[in-house]
Amino acid sequence: MKVIICDSKRQIAQKAGDMIIKRIRENPYLVLGLATGSTPIPLYQYLVNNYQNNKVNFENVISFNLDEYLDNNDQMQSYRYFMNTNLFDYINIPIKKTFFPSKHNYKYYDELIKQAGGIDIQILGIGRNGHIGFNEPGTAFDSKTHIVKLTDVTIKDNARFFNSIDDVPCFAVTMGLNTIMQSKEIILIATGKNKATAIKQMLDNYDVNCPASILKNHQNVTVYLDNDAAEFLTKKE
Ligand code: GLP
């Protein structure tokens, strides 16, 4: 696991973005795994800017999102809406090649990914409790795409995007930890002091109570941190 500490969110977006752009140039049919949350927004803006300046072409790219809410009353809070308004509406990826897990397809979502050739690069954020996607603490390391009941911590954290905490859906569908581990390359981004404990736990443990710690078993993971998220790391790490 390679850990890169950057001075700003902007620098993270640039480094991670350049890596993705390079991979798309090498392979225009790249399969991207995408994440939502506030963390990847600067990265998506960087990709949009590069597309607008003709530096990258998404016309043959396929994407699979990590997760989606279930039984969400407010479609403007869906992860599909988030991806449309933060990335897809501004680049030339064909919308029919952008996939999300749902209650209809979750049983064969892993198979869909496999049929597309597997995820070449998976982008991840991390929850304050160490979750990746919506794989909450305790999720089996061999899990495939599945339906989850969100923890109170996650519901509280995600309430900031909703009018009230009562509007946050209690259930979601997420790629499993095994699904994520099948990706050929993984980029995890964490920024802000509220992620520092989860990052420290991820690097120190290998434990289902910190789902992100499974990534230590993957051959090709790059973790981008700002100084705040790296606060509890010793020099050695
Ligand atoms: C949600 C998403 C995760 C994301 C996490 C962190 O729970 N399911 O994929 O990593 O939020 O979000 P943020 O980047 O806003 O802190």
CSV table of C-alpha atoms and ligand atoms in Angstrom, one decimal:
chain,number,residue,atom,x,y,z
A,1,MET,CA,0.0,0.0,0.0
A,2,LYS,CA,1.5,3.3,-1.1
A,3,VAL,CA,0.7,6.3,1.1
A,4,ILE,CA,1.1,9.8,-0.4
A,5,ILE,CA,0.6,12.8,1.8
A,6,CYS,CA,-0.3,16.0,-0.1
A,7,ASP,CA,-0.4,19.6,0.9
A,8,SER,CA,-3.9,20.3,-0.4
A,9,LYS,CA,-7.1,18.7,-1.7
A,10,ARG,CA,-6.2,20.3,-5.0
A,11,GLN,CA,-2.9,18.5,-5.1
A,12,ILE,CA,-4.6,15.2,-4.4
A,13,ALA,CA,-7.1,15.8,-7.2
A,14,GLN,CA,-4.3,16.5,-9.6
A,15,LYS,CA,-2.1,13.5,-8.7
A,16,ALA,CA,-5.0,11.0,-8.6
A,17,GLY,CA,-6.6,12.7,-11.7
A,18,ASP,CA,-3.4,12.5,-13.7
A,19,MET,CA,-3.0,8.8,-12.9
A,20,ILE,CA,-6.6,8.1,-14.1
A,21,ILE,CA,-6.1,10.2,-17.3
A,22,LYS,CA,-2.9,8.4,-18.0
A,23,ARG,CA,-4.7,5.0,-17.7
A,24,ILE,CA,-7.5,6.1,-20.0
A,25,ARG,CA,-5.0,7.2,-22.6
A,26,GLU,CA,-3.3,3.8,-22.3
A,27,ASN,CA,-6.6,2.1,-22.5
A,28,PRO,CA,-9.6,4.1,-23.8
A,29,TYR,CA,-11.9,1.2,-22.8
A,30,LEU,CA,-11.0,1.6,-19.1
A,31,VAL,CA,-13.5,0.3,-16.5
A,32,LEU,CA,-13.7,2.9,-13.7
A,33,GLY,CA,-15.1,2.2,-10.2
A,34,LEU,CA,-16.5,5.4,-8.8
A,35,ALA,CA,-17.3,6.7,-5.3
A,36,THR,CA,-19.5,9.4,-4.0
A,37,GLY,CA,-19.2,11.7,-1.0
A,38,SER,CA,-17.6,15.1,-0.6
A,39,THR,CA,-14.0,13.7,-0.8
A,40,PRO,CA,-13.8,12.9,-4.6
A,41,ILE,CA,-15.5,16.1,-5.7
A,42,PRO,CA,-12.2,18.0,-6.4
A,43,LEU,CA,-11.0,14.9,-8.4
A,44,TYR,CA,-14.2,14.9,-10.5
A,45,GLN,CA,-13.7,18.6,-11.1
A,46,TYR,CA,-10.2,18.0,-12.2
A,47,LEU,CA,-11.4,15.3,-14.7
A,48,VAL,CA,-14.1,17.6,-16.0
A,49,ASN,CA,-11.5,20.4,-16.6
A,50,ASN,CA,-9.2,18.1,-18.4
A,51,TYR,CA,-12.1,16.8,-20.6
A,52,GLN,CA,-13.1,20.4,-21.4
A,53,ASN,CA,-9.5,21.1,-22.4
A,54,ASN,CA,-9.4,18.0,-24.7
A,55,LYS,CA,-6.9,16.2,-22.5
A,56,VAL,CA,-9.0,13.1,-21.9
A,57,ASN,CA,-11.8,11.3,-23.8
A,58,PHE,CA,-14.4,9.2,-21.9
A,59,GLU,CA,-16.4,8.0,-24.9
A,60,ASN,CA,-15.4,4.4,-24.4
A,61,VAL,CA,-15.1,4.4,-20.7
A,62,ILE,CA,-17.4,2.2,-18.6
A,63,SER,CA,-18.2,3.0,-14.9
A,64,PHE,CA,-19.5,1.1,-12.0
A,65,ASN,CA,-20.5,3.0,-8.9
A,66,LEU,CA,-19.7,1.6,-5.5
A,67,ASP,CA,-23.0,2.0,-3.8
A,68,GLU,CA,-26.5,3.6,-3.8
A,69,TYR,CA,-29.3,4.2,-1.3
A,70,LEU,CA,-32.4,2.0,-1.2
A,71,ASP,CA,-35.9,3.3,-0.8
A,72,ASN,CA,-34.8,6.9,-1.1
A,73,ASN,CA,-37.7,9.3,-1.3
A,74,ASP,CA,-35.6,12.2,-2.6
A,75,GLN,CA,-34.0,11.4,-5.9
A,76,MET,CA,-31.9,14.5,-5.7
A,77,GLN,CA,-30.1,12.8,-2.8
A,78,SER,CA,-29.4,9.6,-4.9
A,79,TYR,CA,-25.9,8.7,-5.8
A,80,ARG,CA,-27.0,8.6,-9.4
A,81,TYR,CA,-28.0,12.3,-9.2
A,82,PHE,CA,-24.7,13.1,-7.4
A,83,MET,CA,-22.6,11.4,-10.2
A,84,ASN,CA,-24.7,13.1,-12.9
A,85,THR,CA,-24.3,16.6,-11.4
A,86,ASN,CA,-20.6,16.2,-10.4
A,87,LEU,CA,-19.2,14.3,-13.3
A,88,PHE,CA,-21.3,12.6,-16.0
A,89,ASP,CA,-23.2,15.7,-17.2
A,90,TYR,CA,-19.9,17.4,-18.0
A,91,ILE,CA,-18.0,14.6,-19.7
A,92,ASN,CA,-18.7,12.4,-22.7
A,93,ILE,CA,-19.1,9.1,-21.0
A,94,PRO,CA,-22.3,7.4,-22.5
A,95,ILE,CA,-24.8,7.4,-19.7
A,96,LYS,CA,-25.9,3.8,-20.5
A,97,LYS,CA,-22.4,2.7,-19.7
A,98,THR,CA,-22.6,4.1,-16.1
A,99,PHE,CA,-23.8,1.4,-13.7
A,100,PHE,CA,-25.1,1.6,-10.1
A,101,PRO,CA,-26.0,-1.3,-7.8
A,102,SER,CA,-29.7,-1.5,-7.1
A,103,LYS,CA,-32.2,-3.8,-5.5
A,104,HIS,CA,-32.9,-5.1,-9.0
A,105,ASN,CA,-29.4,-5.9,-10.1
A,106,TYR,CA,-27.4,-6.5,-6.9
A,107,LYS,CA,-27.4,-10.3,-7.2
A,108,TYR,CA,-25.6,-10.1,-10.5
A,109,TYR,CA,-23.7,-6.8,-10.2
A,110,ASP,CA,-20.4,-8.6,-9.6
A,111,GLU,CA,-21.1,-10.6,-12.8
A,112,LEU,CA,-21.8,-7.4,-14.7
A,113,ILE,CA,-18.5,-6.0,-13.6
A,114,LYS,CA,-16.7,-9.2,-14.6
A,115,GLN,CA,-18.4,-9.2,-18.0
A,116,ALA,CA,-17.1,-5.7,-18.6
A,117,GLY,CA,-13.6,-7.0,-18.0
A,118,GLY,CA,-13.3,-6.1,-14.3
A,119,ILE,CA,-12.6,-2.8,-12.7
A,120,ASP,CA,-9.3,-1.3,-13.8
A,121,ILE,CA,-9.2,1.5,-11.3
A,122,GLN,CA,-11.5,1.8,-8.2
A,123,ILE,CA,-11.8,5.2,-6.5
A,124,LEU,CA,-12.6,5.0,-2.8
A,125,GLY,CA,-13.3,7.4,0.0
A,126,ILE,CA,-13.5,6.2,3.6
A,127,GLY,CA,-16.1,6.6,6.3
A,128,ARG,CA,-15.3,7.9,9.8
A,129,ASN,CA,-15.8,4.3,11.0
A,130,GLY,CA,-13.5,2.8,8.4
A,131,HIS,CA,-16.2,1.8,6.0
A,132,ILE,CA,-15.5,1.7,2.2
A,133,GLY,CA,-18.5,1.9,-0.1
A,134,PHE,CA,-21.2,1.1,2.5
A,135,ASN,CA,-19.4,-1.9,3.9
A,136,GLU,CA,-19.9,-1.1,7.6
A,137,PRO,CA,-17.7,-2.5,10.4
A,138,GLY,CA,-18.2,-6.3,10.7
A,139,THR,CA,-18.8,-6.9,7.0
A,140,ALA,CA,-17.3,-10.2,5.9
A,141,PHE,CA,-14.1,-9.8,3.9
A,142,ASP,CA,-15.4,-12.2,1.3
A,143,SER,CA,-18.7,-10.2,0.7
A,144,LYS,CA,-20.0,-9.5,-2.8
A,145,THR,CA,-22.5,-6.8,-3.7
A,146,HIS,CA,-25.2,-6.8,-1.1
A,147,ILE,CA,-27.9,-4.8,0.7
A,148,VAL,CA,-26.8,-3.3,4.0
A,149,LYS,CA,-28.5,-1.6,7.0
A,150,LEU,CA,-26.5,1.6,7.6
A,151,THR,CA,-25.0,2.2,11.0
A,152,ASP,CA,-26.0,5.2,13.2
A,153,VAL,CA,-22.6,6.8,12.6
A,154,THR,CA,-23.1,6.7,8.8
A,155,ILE,CA,-26.6,7.9,9.0
A,156,LYS,CA,-25.5,10.8,11.2
A,157,ASP,CA,-22.5,11.6,8.9
A,158,ASN,CA,-24.7,11.6,5.7
A,159,ALA,CA,-27.5,13.6,7.3
A,160,ARG,CA,-25.6,16.8,6.2
A,161,PHE,CA,-26.8,16.1,2.6
A,162,PHE,CA,-30.4,15.8,3.6
A,163,ASN,CA,-33.0,18.3,5.1
A,164,SER,CA,-33.3,16.2,8.3
A,165,ILE,CA,-31.7,13.1,9.7
A,166,ASP,CA,-35.1,11.4,9.4
A,167,ASP,CA,-34.8,11.7,5.6
A,168,VAL,CA,-31.6,9.6,5.4
A,169,PRO,CA,-32.4,6.2,4.1
A,170,CYS,CA,-31.6,3.4,6.5
A,171,PHE,CA,-30.6,0.9,3.8
A,172,ALA,CA,-28.2,0.9,0.9
A,173,VAL,CA,-26.8,-1.5,-1.7
A,174,THR,CA,-23.0,-1.7,-1.9
A,175,MET,CA,-20.2,-3.5,-3.7
A,176,GLY,CA,-18.9,-6.0,-1.2
A,177,LEU,CA,-15.3,-6.0,0.1
A,178,ASN,CA,-14.5,-8.9,-2.1
A,179,THR,CA,-16.0,-7.1,-5.1
A,180,ILE,CA,-13.7,-4.1,-4.3
A,181,MET,CA,-10.6,-6.3,-3.9
A,182,GLN,CA,-11.1,-7.7,-7.4
A,183,SER,CA,-10.2,-4.3,-8.9
A,184,LYS,CA,-6.9,-4.2,-10.6
A,185,GLU,CA,-5.9,-0.9,-9.0
A,186,ILE,CA,-7.3,1.1,-6.1
A,187,ILE,CA,-7.0,4.8,-5.2
A,188,LEU,CA,-8.3,5.7,-1.7
A,189,ILE,CA,-8.6,9.4,-0.8
A,190,ALA,CA,-9.1,10.8,2.7
A,191,THR,CA,-9.0,14.4,3.7
A,192,GLY,CA,-9.8,16.2,7.0
A,193,LYS,CA,-9.2,15.5,10.6
A,194,ASN,CA,-12.4,13.5,11.0
A,195,LYS,CA,-10.7,10.7,8.9
A,196,ALA,CA,-7.4,10.6,10.8
A,197,THR,CA,-8.5,7.8,13.2
A,198,ALA,CA,-10.0,5.7,10.4
A,199,ILE,CA,-6.8,6.0,8.4
A,200,LYS,CA,-4.6,5.1,11.4
A,201,GLN,CA,-6.8,2.1,12.1
A,202,MET,CA,-6.7,1.0,8.5
A,203,LEU,CA,-2.9,1.0,8.5
A,204,ASP,CA,-2.4,-0.6,11.9
A,205,ASN,CA,-5.0,-3.4,11.8
A,206,TYR,CA,-6.3,-6.2,9.6
A,207,ASP,CA,-9.7,-6.6,11.1
A,208,VAL,CA,-13.4,-6.7,10.0
A,209,ASN,CA,-14.1,-3.9,12.4
A,210,CYS,CA,-12.1,-1.6,10.1
A,211,PRO,CA,-13.4,-2.7,6.7
A,212,ALA,CA,-10.8,-0.5,4.8
A,213,SER,CA,-8.0,-2.6,6.5
A,214,ILE,CA,-8.7,-5.4,3.9
A,215,LEU,CA,-6.9,-3.2,1.4
A,216,LYS,CA,-3.6,-4.0,2.9
A,217,ASN,CA,-4.0,-7.4,1.2
A,218,HIS,CA,-4.3,-5.8,-2.3
A,219,GLN,CA,-1.2,-5.5,-4.5
A,220,ASN,CA,-1.9,-2.1,-6.0
A,221,VAL,CA,-3.4,0.5,-3.7
A,222,THR,CA,-2.4,4.2,-3.5
A,223,VAL,CA,-3.7,6.1,-0.6
A,224,TYR,CA,-3.8,9.9,-0.9
A,225,LEU,CA,-4.1,11.9,2.3
A,226,ASP,CA,-3.9,15.5,3.2
A,227,ASN,CA,-2.0,16.5,6.4
A,228,ASP,CA,-5.1,16.4,8.5
A,229,ALA,CA,-6.1,12.9,7.6
A,230,ALA,CA,-2.4,11.9,8.1
A,231,GLU,CA,-2.3,13.4,11.5
A,232,PHE,CA,-1.9,10.2,13.5
A,233,LEU,CA,0.6,8.5,11.2
A,234,THR,CA,4.2,8.0,12.4
A,235,LYS,CA,7.0,8.9,10.0
A,236,LYS,CA,7.6,5.3,9.2
A,237,GLU,CA,4.2,4.9,7.6
B,1,GLP,C1,-20.5,7.5,2.1
B,1,GLP,C2,-20.2,6.7,0.9
B,1,GLP,C3,-18.7,6.3,0.9
B,1,GLP,C4,-17.9,7.5,1.2
B,1,GLP,C5,-18.2,8.0,2.6
B,1,GLP,C6,-17.4,9.2,3.0
B,1,GLP,O1,-20.9,6.7,3.2
B,1,GLP,N1,-21.0,5.5,0.8
B,1,GLP,O2,-18.4,5.7,-0.3
B,1,GLP,O3,-16.5,7.1,1.2
B,1,GLP,O4,-19.6,8.5,2.5
B,1,GLP,O5,-17.9,10.4,2.5
B,1,GLP,P1,-17.2,11.8,2.5
B,1,GLP,O6,-16.2,11.8,1.4
B,1,GLP,O7,-18.3,12.8,2.3
B,1,GLP,O8,-16.6,12.0,3.8
